């Protein structure tokens, strides 16, 4: 009986396959081709590979072969291994090391390589389209200047910010790492810093963002992950999460951007909090990210407009 049912289903599926319109088939195969070419672009040939306990595959990719250098503006870019200055006089120097799941046993990429979370086919298939993969799709970010907190497009948030007739050359924040429960798969939760110049109104909003997020639709699980973001046109056509588009140049062999952070803080238990420092290097104008006292890499000034020649007008 059961076998007969299975055969009936198989027969029906064959019928559906035979009679489905050819355009549906060709759009599926077009999408497959797009997915394959995106994966080829993002997943550079590794010099070493680690299997992380959280299910991620971590590739050690030569530093000069990272996705950033596919950016047309970065073709002739000379990589900067260190900022020219380190901002001084900042409070609270980091002591506890920032730890991720992939290197719990001391795994490490060798010098001149950086660890990259391999993008899997299912990661791309979860995106609404191949072209929106790795991008913010509904622009539901708090509008600078307007809120101390509130609700925008269903996003509930609280913000602390500094915005004055001032030029901001960077900011430092300490962020506690939590793993909030995500109820429906479309939801996400995050804690981050935001450095902006320009505005939504003028469509020239430039942002630099870093923090952690729990975002099942993006990563396929409910882990707390280190993330970065940038845009120079109010999230319209430029920018993306992590290394999913060319932009951020990573110099550190120790951190996986998009990789899960562990351990995380628990209510009534040990608290894990880490320092994020972002500043504009006066030599060259690149925006450096330092995490818990370690240089992670930088957003080259050339990928921006307002943040290229100028400095930030808001930090959140
Ligand atoms: C987004 O970019 C497209 C193409 O460059 C442009 O036509 C459109 O006006 C932009 N929309 C916004 C809201 O900036």
PDB file of C-alpha atoms and ligand atoms in Angstrom:
ATOM      1  CA  UNK A   1       0.000   0.000   0.000  1.00  0.00           C
ATOM      2  CA  UNK A   2       2.716   2.431   1.069  1.00  0.00           C
ATOM      3  CA  UNK A   3       4.843   1.467  -1.929  1.00  0.00           C
ATOM      4  CA  UNK A   4       1.889   2.067  -4.255  1.00  0.00           C
ATOM      5  CA  UNK A   5       1.447   5.554  -2.809  1.00  0.00           C
ATOM      6  CA  UNK A   6       5.103   6.342  -3.326  1.00  0.00           C
ATOM      7  CA  UNK A   7       4.884   5.259  -6.948  1.00  0.00           C
ATOM      8  CA  UNK A   8       1.799   7.379  -7.426  1.00  0.00           C
ATOM      9  CA  UNK A   9       3.688  10.389  -6.078  1.00  0.00           C
ATOM     10  CA  UNK A  10       6.660   9.633  -8.292  1.00  0.00           C
ATOM     11  CA  UNK A  11       4.391   9.315 -11.311  1.00  0.00           C
ATOM     12  CA  UNK A  12       2.677  12.608 -10.494  1.00  0.00           C
ATOM     13  CA  UNK A  13       6.004  14.346 -10.049  1.00  0.00           C
ATOM     14  CA  UNK A  14       7.142  13.037 -13.421  1.00  0.00           C
ATOM     15  CA  UNK A  15       3.938  14.353 -14.975  1.00  0.00           C
ATOM     16  CA  UNK A  16       4.475  17.723 -13.345  1.00  0.00           C
ATOM     17  CA  UNK A  17       8.044  17.739 -14.598  1.00  0.00           C
ATOM     18  CA  UNK A  18       6.972  16.795 -18.121  1.00  0.00           C
ATOM     19  CA  UNK A  19       4.247  19.379 -18.369  1.00  0.00           C
ATOM     20  CA  UNK A  20       5.775  22.250 -16.432  1.00  0.00           C
ATOM     21  CA  UNK A  21       6.263  25.282 -18.633  1.00  0.00           C
ATOM     22  CA  UNK A  22       9.754  25.484 -20.033  1.00  0.00           C
ATOM     23  CA  UNK A  23      10.229  29.054 -18.819  1.00  0.00           C
ATOM     24  CA  UNK A  24       9.933  27.875 -15.217  1.00  0.00           C
ATOM     25  CA  UNK A  25      12.670  25.349 -15.894  1.00  0.00           C
ATOM     26  CA  UNK A  26      14.889  27.883 -17.585  1.00  0.00           C
ATOM     27  CA  UNK A  27      14.456  30.443 -14.791  1.00  0.00           C
ATOM     28  CA  UNK A  28      15.430  27.732 -12.314  1.00  0.00           C
ATOM     29  CA  UNK A  29      18.523  26.881 -14.288  1.00  0.00           C
ATOM     30  CA  UNK A  30      19.325  30.588 -14.699  1.00  0.00           C
ATOM     31  CA  UNK A  31      19.127  30.957 -10.932  1.00  0.00           C
ATOM     32  CA  UNK A  32      21.348  27.894 -10.488  1.00  0.00           C
ATOM     33  CA  UNK A  33      23.914  29.427 -12.818  1.00  0.00           C
ATOM     34  CA  UNK A  34      23.759  32.732 -10.914  1.00  0.00           C
ATOM     35  CA  UNK A  35      24.180  30.921  -7.600  1.00  0.00           C
ATOM     36  CA  UNK A  36      27.169  28.970  -8.906  1.00  0.00           C
ATOM     37  CA  UNK A  37      28.877  32.067 -10.242  1.00  0.00           C
ATOM     38  CA  UNK A  38      28.259  33.956  -6.975  1.00  0.00           C
ATOM     39  CA  UNK A  39      29.713  31.059  -4.969  1.00  0.00           C
ATOM     40  CA  UNK A  40      32.723  30.979  -7.262  1.00  0.00           C
ATOM     41  CA  UNK A  41      33.249  34.710  -6.745  1.00  0.00           C
ATOM     42  CA  UNK A  42      32.861  34.553  -2.948  1.00  0.00           C
ATOM     43  CA  UNK A  43      34.642  31.301  -2.171  1.00  0.00           C
ATOM     44  CA  UNK A  44      38.244  31.836  -3.148  1.00  0.00           C
ATOM     45  CA  UNK A  45      40.555  28.826  -3.413  1.00  0.00           C
ATOM     46  CA  UNK A  46      41.680  28.027   0.154  1.00  0.00           C
ATOM     47  CA  UNK A  47      45.220  27.227   1.261  1.00  0.00           C
ATOM     48  CA  UNK A  48      43.811  25.403   4.294  1.00  0.00           C
ATOM     49  CA  UNK A  49      40.317  24.518   5.511  1.00  0.00           C
ATOM     50  CA  UNK A  50      38.821  23.968   8.951  1.00  0.00           C
ATOM     51  CA  UNK A  51      35.516  22.347   9.869  1.00  0.00           C
ATOM     52  CA  UNK A  52      33.985  24.344  12.706  1.00  0.00           C
ATOM     53  CA  UNK A  53      31.877  22.710  15.443  1.00  0.00           C
ATOM     54  CA  UNK A  54      28.966  25.005  14.534  1.00  0.00           C
ATOM     55  CA  UNK A  55      28.788  23.511  11.035  1.00  0.00           C
ATOM     56  CA  UNK A  56      30.698  26.284   9.262  1.00  0.00           C
ATOM     57  CA  UNK A  57      33.504  25.548   6.872  1.00  0.00           C
ATOM     58  CA  UNK A  58      36.354  28.006   7.366  1.00  0.00           C
ATOM     59  CA  UNK A  59      38.726  28.600   4.463  1.00  0.00           C
ATOM     60  CA  UNK A  60      42.146  30.211   4.927  1.00  0.00           C
ATOM     61  CA  UNK A  61      42.477  32.372   1.824  1.00  0.00           C
ATOM     62  CA  UNK A  62      45.576  34.282   0.781  1.00  0.00           C
ATOM     63  CA  UNK A  63      45.208  37.856   1.959  1.00  0.00           C
ATOM     64  CA  UNK A  64      45.688  39.284  -1.514  1.00  0.00           C
ATOM     65  CA  UNK A  65      43.033  36.941  -2.922  1.00  0.00           C
ATOM     66  CA  UNK A  66      40.197  38.036  -0.619  1.00  0.00           C
ATOM     67  CA  UNK A  67      36.854  39.152  -2.142  1.00  0.00           C
ATOM     68  CA  UNK A  68      37.609  42.843  -1.466  1.00  0.00           C
ATOM     69  CA  UNK A  69      40.004  42.957  -4.390  1.00  0.00           C
ATOM     70  CA  UNK A  70      37.252  42.129  -6.874  1.00  0.00           C
ATOM     71  CA  UNK A  71      36.015  45.691  -6.292  1.00  0.00           C
ATOM     72  CA  UNK A  72      36.816  47.786  -9.388  1.00  0.00           C
ATOM     73  CA  UNK A  73      38.059  50.616  -7.153  1.00  0.00           C
ATOM     74  CA  UNK A  74      40.432  48.296  -5.311  1.00  0.00           C
ATOM     75  CA  UNK A  75      42.169  46.642  -8.257  1.00  0.00           C
ATOM     76  CA  UNK A  76      45.409  48.552  -7.698  1.00  0.00           C
ATOM     77  CA  UNK A  77      44.988  48.950  -3.961  1.00  0.00           C
ATOM     78  CA  UNK A  78      48.076  48.359  -1.877  1.00  0.00           C
ATOM     79  CA  UNK A  79      47.103  46.520   1.254  1.00  0.00           C
ATOM     80  CA  UNK A  80      47.818  48.353   4.493  1.00  0.00           C
ATOM     81  CA  UNK A  81      48.759  45.896   7.237  1.00  0.00           C
ATOM     82  CA  UNK A  82      48.602  48.425  10.060  1.00  0.00           C
ATOM     83  CA  UNK A  83      47.025  51.802  10.695  1.00  0.00           C
ATOM     84  CA  UNK A  84      49.441  54.709  10.913  1.00  0.00           C
ATOM     85  CA  UNK A  85      48.195  55.673  14.350  1.00  0.00           C
ATOM     86  CA  UNK A  86      46.451  54.055  17.259  1.00  0.00           C
ATOM     87  CA  UNK A  87      43.984  56.399  18.992  1.00  0.00           C
ATOM     88  CA  UNK A  88      45.250  57.054  22.493  1.00  0.00           C
ATOM     89  CA  UNK A  89      43.652  57.973  25.777  1.00  0.00           C
ATOM     90  CA  UNK A  90      40.785  55.507  25.460  1.00  0.00           C
ATOM     91  CA  UNK A  91      39.465  53.976  28.633  1.00  0.00           C
ATOM     92  CA  UNK A  92      39.272  50.299  29.531  1.00  0.00           C
ATOM     93  CA  UNK A  93      41.923  48.327  27.713  1.00  0.00           C
ATOM     94  CA  UNK A  94      40.754  44.868  26.720  1.00  0.00           C
ATOM     95  CA  UNK A  95      42.023  41.867  28.605  1.00  0.00           C
ATOM     96  CA  UNK A  96      39.867  38.839  27.801  1.00  0.00           C
ATOM     97  CA  UNK A  97      40.504  37.515  24.277  1.00  0.00           C
ATOM     98  CA  UNK A  98      37.653  37.556  21.772  1.00  0.00           C
ATOM     99  CA  UNK A  99      36.777  33.912  21.101  1.00  0.00           C
ATOM    100  CA  UNK A 100      34.879  32.262  18.297  1.00  0.00           C
ATOM    101  CA  UNK A 101      33.613  28.745  17.780  1.00  0.00           C
ATOM    102  CA  UNK A 102      35.850  27.821  14.856  1.00  0.00           C
ATOM    103  CA  UNK A 103      39.126  28.145  16.778  1.00  0.00           C
ATOM    104  CA  UNK A 104      38.145  26.804  20.200  1.00  0.00           C
ATOM    105  CA  UNK A 105      41.078  24.402  19.945  1.00  0.00           C
ATOM    106  CA  UNK A 106      43.552  27.007  18.792  1.00  0.00           C
ATOM    107  CA  UNK A 107      42.969  26.593  15.048  1.00  0.00           C
ATOM    108  CA  UNK A 108      44.668  29.406  13.192  1.00  0.00           C
ATOM    109  CA  UNK A 109      45.194  30.496   9.631  1.00  0.00           C
ATOM    110  CA  UNK A 110      48.833  31.026   8.750  1.00  0.00           C
ATOM    111  CA  UNK A 111      50.375  34.449   8.194  1.00  0.00           C
ATOM    112  CA  UNK A 112      49.299  36.162   4.990  1.00  0.00           C
ATOM    113  CA  UNK A 113      46.021  34.259   4.945  1.00  0.00           C
ATOM    114  CA  UNK A 114      42.654  35.200   6.434  1.00  0.00           C
ATOM    115  CA  UNK A 115      39.863  32.896   7.597  1.00  0.00           C
ATOM    116  CA  UNK A 116      36.635  33.234   5.613  1.00  0.00           C
ATOM    117  CA  UNK A 117      33.319  31.522   6.349  1.00  0.00           C
ATOM    118  CA  UNK A 118      32.570  29.530   3.220  1.00  0.00           C
ATOM    119  CA  UNK A 119      29.263  30.525   1.619  1.00  0.00           C
ATOM    120  CA  UNK A 120      27.140  27.459   0.926  1.00  0.00           C
ATOM    121  CA  UNK A 121      24.535  27.049  -1.756  1.00  0.00           C
ATOM    122  CA  UNK A 122      21.772  26.948   0.859  1.00  0.00           C
ATOM    123  CA  UNK A 123      22.958  30.307   2.255  1.00  0.00           C
ATOM    124  CA  UNK A 124      22.331  31.905  -1.120  1.00  0.00           C
ATOM    125  CA  UNK A 125      19.067  30.006  -1.683  1.00  0.00           C
ATOM    126  CA  UNK A 126      17.673  31.496   1.550  1.00  0.00           C
ATOM    127  CA  UNK A 127      18.086  35.027   0.174  1.00  0.00           C
ATOM    128  CA  UNK A 128      15.111  36.482  -1.681  1.00  0.00           C
ATOM    129  CA  UNK A 129      17.271  36.658  -4.791  1.00  0.00           C
ATOM    130  CA  UNK A 130      20.865  36.112  -5.805  1.00  0.00           C
ATOM    131  CA  UNK A 131      21.385  39.854  -6.188  1.00  0.00           C
ATOM    132  CA  UNK A 132      20.117  40.649  -2.695  1.00  0.00           C
ATOM    133  CA  UNK A 133      22.290  37.995  -1.023  1.00  0.00           C
ATOM    134  CA  UNK A 134      24.215  39.571   1.857  1.00  0.00           C
ATOM    135  CA  UNK A 135      22.387  42.893   1.643  1.00  0.00           C
ATOM    136  CA  UNK A 136      19.855  44.534   3.869  1.00  0.00           C
ATOM    137  CA  UNK A 137      16.651  44.031   1.933  1.00  0.00           C
ATOM    138  CA  UNK A 138      14.035  46.115   3.677  1.00  0.00           C
ATOM    139  CA  UNK A 139      15.955  49.224   4.685  1.00  0.00           C
ATOM    140  CA  UNK A 140      14.526  48.879   8.168  1.00  0.00           C
ATOM    141  CA  UNK A 141      17.403  50.508   9.957  1.00  0.00           C
ATOM    142  CA  UNK A 142      16.909  53.292  12.442  1.00  0.00           C
ATOM    143  CA  UNK A 143      17.100  56.671  10.784  1.00  0.00           C
ATOM    144  CA  UNK A 144      19.890  58.650  12.362  1.00  0.00           C
ATOM    145  CA  UNK A 145      18.981  61.875  14.155  1.00  0.00           C
ATOM    146  CA  UNK A 146      15.358  60.986  14.625  1.00  0.00           C
ATOM    147  CA  UNK A 147      15.094  58.508  17.464  1.00  0.00           C
ATOM    148  CA  UNK A 148      16.288  57.429  20.819  1.00  0.00           C
ATOM    149  CA  UNK A 149      14.399  54.242  20.138  1.00  0.00           C
ATOM    150  CA  UNK A 150      11.207  53.111  18.549  1.00  0.00           C
ATOM    151  CA  UNK A 151       9.759  50.912  15.860  1.00  0.00           C
ATOM    152  CA  UNK A 152      10.554  51.117  12.151  1.00  0.00           C
ATOM    153  CA  UNK A 153       9.172  48.545   9.722  1.00  0.00           C
ATOM    154  CA  UNK A 154       8.576  46.167  12.584  1.00  0.00           C
ATOM    155  CA  UNK A 155      12.070  46.607  14.037  1.00  0.00           C
ATOM    156  CA  UNK A 156      12.120  47.494  17.733  1.00  0.00           C
ATOM    157  CA  UNK A 157      15.290  49.198  18.822  1.00  0.00           C
ATOM    158  CA  UNK A 158      17.042  51.404  21.297  1.00  0.00           C
ATOM    159  CA  UNK A 159      19.816  53.802  20.278  1.00  0.00           C
ATOM    160  CA  UNK A 160      22.368  55.921  22.074  1.00  0.00           C
ATOM    161  CA  UNK A 161      23.929  58.472  19.787  1.00  0.00           C
ATOM    162  CA  UNK A 162      26.078  61.535  19.445  1.00  0.00           C
ATOM    163  CA  UNK A 163      25.156  63.952  16.709  1.00  0.00           C
ATOM    164  CA  UNK A 164      26.182  67.565  16.810  1.00  0.00           C
ATOM    165  CA  UNK A 165      27.863  70.114  14.649  1.00  0.00           C
ATOM    166  CA  UNK A 166      30.946  68.037  15.128  1.00  0.00           C
ATOM    167  CA  UNK A 167      33.243  65.849  13.127  1.00  0.00           C
ATOM    168  CA  UNK A 168      33.619  62.349  14.414  1.00  0.00           C
ATOM    169  CA  UNK A 169      36.810  60.521  13.569  1.00  0.00           C
ATOM    170  CA  UNK A 170      35.646  57.290  15.133  1.00  0.00           C
ATOM    171  CA  UNK A 171      34.047  55.653  18.119  1.00  0.00           C
ATOM    172  CA  UNK A 172      34.619  52.959  20.684  1.00  0.00           C
ATOM    173  CA  UNK A 173      31.893  50.812  22.183  1.00  0.00           C
ATOM    174  CA  UNK A 174      31.762  47.864  24.516  1.00  0.00           C
ATOM    175  CA  UNK A 175      29.105  45.335  23.569  1.00  0.00           C
ATOM    176  CA  UNK A 176      27.864  42.469  25.710  1.00  0.00           C
ATOM    177  CA  UNK A 177      27.358  39.285  23.688  1.00  0.00           C
ATOM    178  CA  UNK A 178      23.952  37.686  24.044  1.00  0.00           C
ATOM    179  CA  UNK A 179      22.092  34.971  22.195  1.00  0.00           C
ATOM    180  CA  UNK A 180      18.481  36.132  22.099  1.00  0.00           C
ATOM    181  CA  UNK A 181      15.819  33.617  21.143  1.00  0.00           C
ATOM    182  CA  UNK A 182      14.518  34.185  17.638  1.00  0.00           C
ATOM    183  CA  UNK A 183      10.890  33.179  17.319  1.00  0.00           C
ATOM    184  CA  UNK A 184      10.171  33.217  13.594  1.00  0.00           C
ATOM    185  CA  UNK A 185      12.734  32.557  10.915  1.00  0.00           C
ATOM    186  CA  UNK A 186      12.392  36.017   9.369  1.00  0.00           C
ATOM    187  CA  UNK A 187      13.343  37.778  12.621  1.00  0.00           C
ATOM    188  CA  UNK A 188      16.746  38.921  13.735  1.00  0.00           C
ATOM    189  CA  UNK A 189      18.340  40.493  16.764  1.00  0.00           C
ATOM    190  CA  UNK A 190      21.539  42.491  16.993  1.00  0.00           C
ATOM    191  CA  UNK A 191      23.723  44.906  18.885  1.00  0.00           C
ATOM    192  CA  UNK A 192      26.034  47.168  16.934  1.00  0.00           C
ATOM    193  CA  UNK A 193      27.811  50.457  16.429  1.00  0.00           C
ATOM    194  CA  UNK A 194      26.952  52.798  13.593  1.00  0.00           C
ATOM    195  CA  UNK A 195      29.084  55.509  12.034  1.00  0.00           C
ATOM    196  CA  UNK A 196      27.308  57.626   9.446  1.00  0.00           C
ATOM    197  CA  UNK A 197      27.623  60.613   7.173  1.00  0.00           C
ATOM    198  CA  UNK A 198      25.025  61.946   4.747  1.00  0.00           C
ATOM    199  CA  UNK A 199      21.315  61.186   4.887  1.00  0.00           C
ATOM    200  CA  UNK A 200      18.529  58.983   3.596  1.00  0.00           C
ATOM    201  CA  UNK A 201      16.814  62.097   2.214  1.00  0.00           C
ATOM    202  CA  UNK A 202      19.775  62.921  -0.016  1.00  0.00           C
ATOM    203  CA  UNK A 203      20.304  59.214  -0.797  1.00  0.00           C
ATOM    204  CA  UNK A 204      23.953  59.660   0.166  1.00  0.00           C
ATOM    205  CA  UNK A 205      23.928  57.981   3.566  1.00  0.00           C
ATOM    206  CA  UNK A 206      27.343  56.379   4.156  1.00  0.00           C
ATOM    207  CA  UNK A 207      27.574  53.902   7.021  1.00  0.00           C
ATOM    208  CA  UNK A 208      30.116  51.739   8.782  1.00  0.00           C
ATOM    209  CA  UNK A 209      28.666  49.121  11.092  1.00  0.00           C
ATOM    210  CA  UNK A 210      29.957  46.355  13.329  1.00  0.00           C
ATOM    211  CA  UNK A 211      28.632  44.193  16.128  1.00  0.00           C
ATOM    212  CA  UNK A 212      26.931  40.859  16.597  1.00  0.00           C
ATOM    213  CA  UNK A 213      23.690  39.460  15.255  1.00  0.00           C
ATOM    214  CA  UNK A 214      21.447  36.410  15.461  1.00  0.00           C
ATOM    215  CA  UNK A 215      19.927  36.137  12.012  1.00  0.00           C
ATOM    216  CA  UNK A 216      18.636  32.707  10.904  1.00  0.00           C
ATOM    217  CA  UNK A 217      17.563  33.912   7.441  1.00  0.00           C
ATOM    218  CA  UNK A 218      21.124  34.996   6.780  1.00  0.00           C
ATOM    219  CA  UNK A 219      23.156  32.222   8.408  1.00  0.00           C
ATOM    220  CA  UNK A 220      20.726  29.305   8.650  1.00  0.00           C
ATOM    221  CA  UNK A 221      21.035  28.982  12.431  1.00  0.00           C
ATOM    222  CA  UNK A 222      20.429  30.878  15.673  1.00  0.00           C
ATOM    223  CA  UNK A 223      24.074  31.423  16.640  1.00  0.00           C
ATOM    224  CA  UNK A 224      25.407  34.821  17.687  1.00  0.00           C
ATOM    225  CA  UNK A 225      27.743  35.989  14.943  1.00  0.00           C
ATOM    226  CA  UNK A 226      30.272  38.767  14.462  1.00  0.00           C
ATOM    227  CA  UNK A 227      29.138  41.021  11.617  1.00  0.00           C
ATOM    228  CA  UNK A 228      30.096  44.157   9.734  1.00  0.00           C
ATOM    229  CA  UNK A 229      28.258  46.239   7.132  1.00  0.00           C
ATOM    230  CA  UNK A 230      28.805  49.282   4.953  1.00  0.00           C
ATOM    231  CA  UNK A 231      26.952  51.300   2.332  1.00  0.00           C
ATOM    232  CA  UNK A 232      27.499  54.595   0.564  1.00  0.00           C
ATOM    233  CA  UNK A 233      24.035  55.106  -0.968  1.00  0.00           C
ATOM    234  CA  UNK A 234      21.600  54.556   1.899  1.00  0.00           C
ATOM    235  CA  UNK A 235      21.549  50.765   1.359  1.00  0.00           C
ATOM    236  CA  UNK A 236      20.264  51.088  -2.176  1.00  0.00           C
ATOM    237  CA  UNK A 237      22.819  49.385  -4.436  1.00  0.00           C
ATOM    238  CA  UNK A 238      26.113  49.380  -2.534  1.00  0.00           C
ATOM    239  CA  UNK A 239      27.376  47.562   0.501  1.00  0.00           C
ATOM    240  CA  UNK A 240      26.721  44.280   2.246  1.00  0.00           C
ATOM    241  CA  UNK A 241      27.273  42.162   5.287  1.00  0.00           C
ATOM    242  CA  UNK A 242      30.687  40.785   6.128  1.00  0.00           C
ATOM    243  CA  UNK A 243      32.752  39.907   3.061  1.00  0.00           C
ATOM    244  CA  UNK A 244      29.689  39.090   0.906  1.00  0.00           C
ATOM    245  CA  UNK A 245      30.563  41.895  -1.465  1.00  0.00           C
ATOM    246  CA  UNK A 246      33.865  43.550  -2.129  1.00  0.00           C
ATOM    247  CA  UNK A 247      34.751  46.349   0.237  1.00  0.00           C
ATOM    248  CA  UNK A 248      36.172  45.562   3.660  1.00  0.00           C
ATOM    249  CA  UNK A 249      39.783  44.427   3.612  1.00  0.00           C
ATOM    250  CA  UNK A 250      40.647  41.953   6.341  1.00  0.00           C
ATOM    251  CA  UNK A 251      44.199  41.772   7.642  1.00  0.00           C
ATOM    252  CA  UNK A 252      43.783  39.539  10.681  1.00  0.00           C
ATOM    253  CA  UNK A 253      44.316  35.741  10.490  1.00  0.00           C
ATOM    254  CA  UNK A 254      42.383  35.141  13.683  1.00  0.00           C
ATOM    255  CA  UNK A 255      38.813  36.450  13.277  1.00  0.00           C
ATOM    256  CA  UNK A 256      36.053  35.037  11.097  1.00  0.00           C
ATOM    257  CA  UNK A 257      33.679  37.823  10.107  1.00  0.00           C
ATOM    258  CA  UNK A 258      30.252  36.186  10.042  1.00  0.00           C
ATOM    259  CA  UNK A 259      31.577  33.413  12.291  1.00  0.00           C
ATOM    260  CA  UNK A 260      29.841  32.533  15.551  1.00  0.00           C
ATOM    261  CA  UNK A 261      31.029  33.941  18.867  1.00  0.00           C
ATOM    262  CA  UNK A 262      31.308  31.655  21.867  1.00  0.00           C
ATOM    263  CA  UNK A 263      30.917  31.603  24.735  1.00  0.00           C
ATOM    264  CA  UNK A 264      28.075  34.127  25.120  1.00  0.00           C
ATOM    265  CA  UNK A 265      26.812  35.791  28.300  1.00  0.00           C
ATOM    266  CA  UNK A 266      24.153  34.079  30.355  1.00  0.00           C
ATOM    267  CA  UNK A 267      21.636  35.693  32.667  1.00  0.00           C
ATOM    268  CA  UNK A 268      23.013  35.589  36.191  1.00  0.00           C
ATOM    269  CA  UNK A 269      26.248  34.044  34.924  1.00  0.00           C
ATOM    270  CA  UNK A 270      29.519  35.070  33.324  1.00  0.00           C
ATOM    271  CA  UNK A 271      29.284  38.167  31.140  1.00  0.00           C
ATOM    272  CA  UNK A 272      31.290  38.398  27.927  1.00  0.00           C
ATOM    273  CA  UNK A 273      31.749  41.865  26.550  1.00  0.00           C
ATOM    274  CA  UNK A 274      34.096  43.085  23.884  1.00  0.00           C
ATOM    275  CA  UNK A 275      35.434  46.422  22.691  1.00  0.00           C
ATOM    276  CA  UNK A 276      34.892  47.604  19.133  1.00  0.00           C
ATOM    277  CA  UNK A 277      36.903  50.592  17.995  1.00  0.00           C
ATOM    278  CA  UNK A 278      36.515  52.164  14.557  1.00  0.00           C
ATOM    279  CA  UNK A 279      38.524  55.203  13.486  1.00  0.00           C
ATOM    280  CA  UNK A 280      39.665  57.045  10.422  1.00  0.00           C
ATOM    281  CA  UNK A 281      43.384  56.716   9.874  1.00  0.00           C
ATOM    282  CA  UNK A 282      44.763  60.168   9.032  1.00  0.00           C
ATOM    283  CA  UNK A 283      47.227  58.572   6.592  1.00  0.00           C
ATOM    284  CA  UNK A 284      45.125  57.390   3.657  1.00  0.00           C
ATOM    285  CA  UNK A 285      41.756  57.954   5.288  1.00  0.00           C
ATOM    286  CA  UNK A 286      40.854  54.287   5.681  1.00  0.00           C
ATOM    287  CA  UNK A 287      38.443  53.354   8.459  1.00  0.00           C
ATOM    288  CA  UNK A 288      40.036  50.719  10.710  1.00  0.00           C
ATOM    289  CA  UNK A 289      38.214  48.186  12.841  1.00  0.00           C
ATOM    290  CA  UNK A 290      39.842  47.031  16.039  1.00  0.00           C
ATOM    291  CA  UNK A 291      38.176  44.300  18.058  1.00  0.00           C
ATOM    292  CA  UNK A 292      39.203  43.676  21.637  1.00  0.00           C
ATOM    293  CA  UNK A 293      42.563  45.310  20.993  1.00  0.00           C
ATOM    294  CA  UNK A 294      43.282  43.488  17.696  1.00  0.00           C
ATOM    295  CA  UNK A 295      43.298  45.059  14.249  1.00  0.00           C
ATOM    296  CA  UNK A 296      40.729  43.223  12.128  1.00  0.00           C
ATOM    297  CA  UNK A 297      41.044  45.185   8.892  1.00  0.00           C
ATOM    298  CA  UNK A 298      39.670  48.324   7.295  1.00  0.00           C
ATOM    299  CA  UNK A 299      37.072  49.864   5.031  1.00  0.00           C
ATOM    300  CA  UNK A 300      39.140  51.605   2.341  1.00  0.00           C
ATOM    301  CA  UNK A 301      38.192  55.258   2.000  1.00  0.00           C
ATOM    302  CA  UNK A 302      37.759  54.829  -1.768  1.00  0.00           C
ATOM    303  CA  UNK A 303      34.606  52.709  -1.404  1.00  0.00           C
ATOM    304  CA  UNK A 304      32.772  55.654   0.192  1.00  0.00           C
ATOM    305  CA  UNK A 305      31.610  59.092  -0.875  1.00  0.00           C
ATOM    306  CA  UNK A 306      30.916  61.183   2.239  1.00  0.00           C
ATOM    307  CA  UNK A 307      33.161  59.073   4.449  1.00  0.00           C
ATOM    308  CA  UNK A 308      35.942  59.162   1.876  1.00  0.00           C
ATOM    309  CA  UNK A 309      36.933  62.800   2.027  1.00  0.00           C
ATOM    310  CA  UNK A 310      35.008  63.751   5.117  1.00  0.00           C
ATOM    311  CA  UNK A 311      34.431  62.322   8.537  1.00  0.00           C
ATOM    312  CA  UNK A 312      31.303  61.077  10.284  1.00  0.00           C
ATOM    313  CA  UNK A 313      28.504  63.343  11.453  1.00  0.00           C
ATOM    314  CA  UNK A 314      26.827  60.779  13.691  1.00  0.00           C
ATOM    315  CA  UNK A 315      27.941  57.909  15.864  1.00  0.00           C
ATOM    316  CA  UNK A 316      25.373  55.568  17.322  1.00  0.00           C
TER     317      UNK A 316
HETATM  318  C1  LIG B   1      18.572  53.389  -6.176  1.00  0.00           C
HETATM  319  O1  LIG B   1      19.433  53.242  -7.286  1.00  0.00           O
HETATM  320  C2  LIG B   1      18.801  53.278  -8.522  1.00  0.00           C
HETATM  321  C3  LIG B   1      19.835  52.905  -9.588  1.00  0.00           C
HETATM  322  O2  LIG B   1      21.029  53.616  -9.416  1.00  0.00           O
HETATM  323  C4  LIG B   1      18.218  54.663  -8.711  1.00  0.00           C
HETATM  324  O3  LIG B   1      17.569  54.755  -9.959  1.00  0.00           O
HETATM  325  C5  LIG B   1      17.226  54.948  -7.594  1.00  0.00           C
HETATM  326  O4  LIG B   1      16.748  56.286  -7.674  1.00  0.00           O
HETATM  327  C6  LIG B   1      17.864  54.744  -6.242  1.00  0.00           C
HETATM  328  N1  LIG B   1      16.862  54.804  -5.195  1.00  0.00           N
HETATM  329  C7  LIG B   1      17.075  55.401  -4.036  1.00  0.00           C
HETATM  330  C8  LIG B   1      15.944  55.369  -3.058  1.00  0.00           C
HETATM  331  O5  LIG B   1      18.112  55.941  -3.751  1.00  0.00           O
END
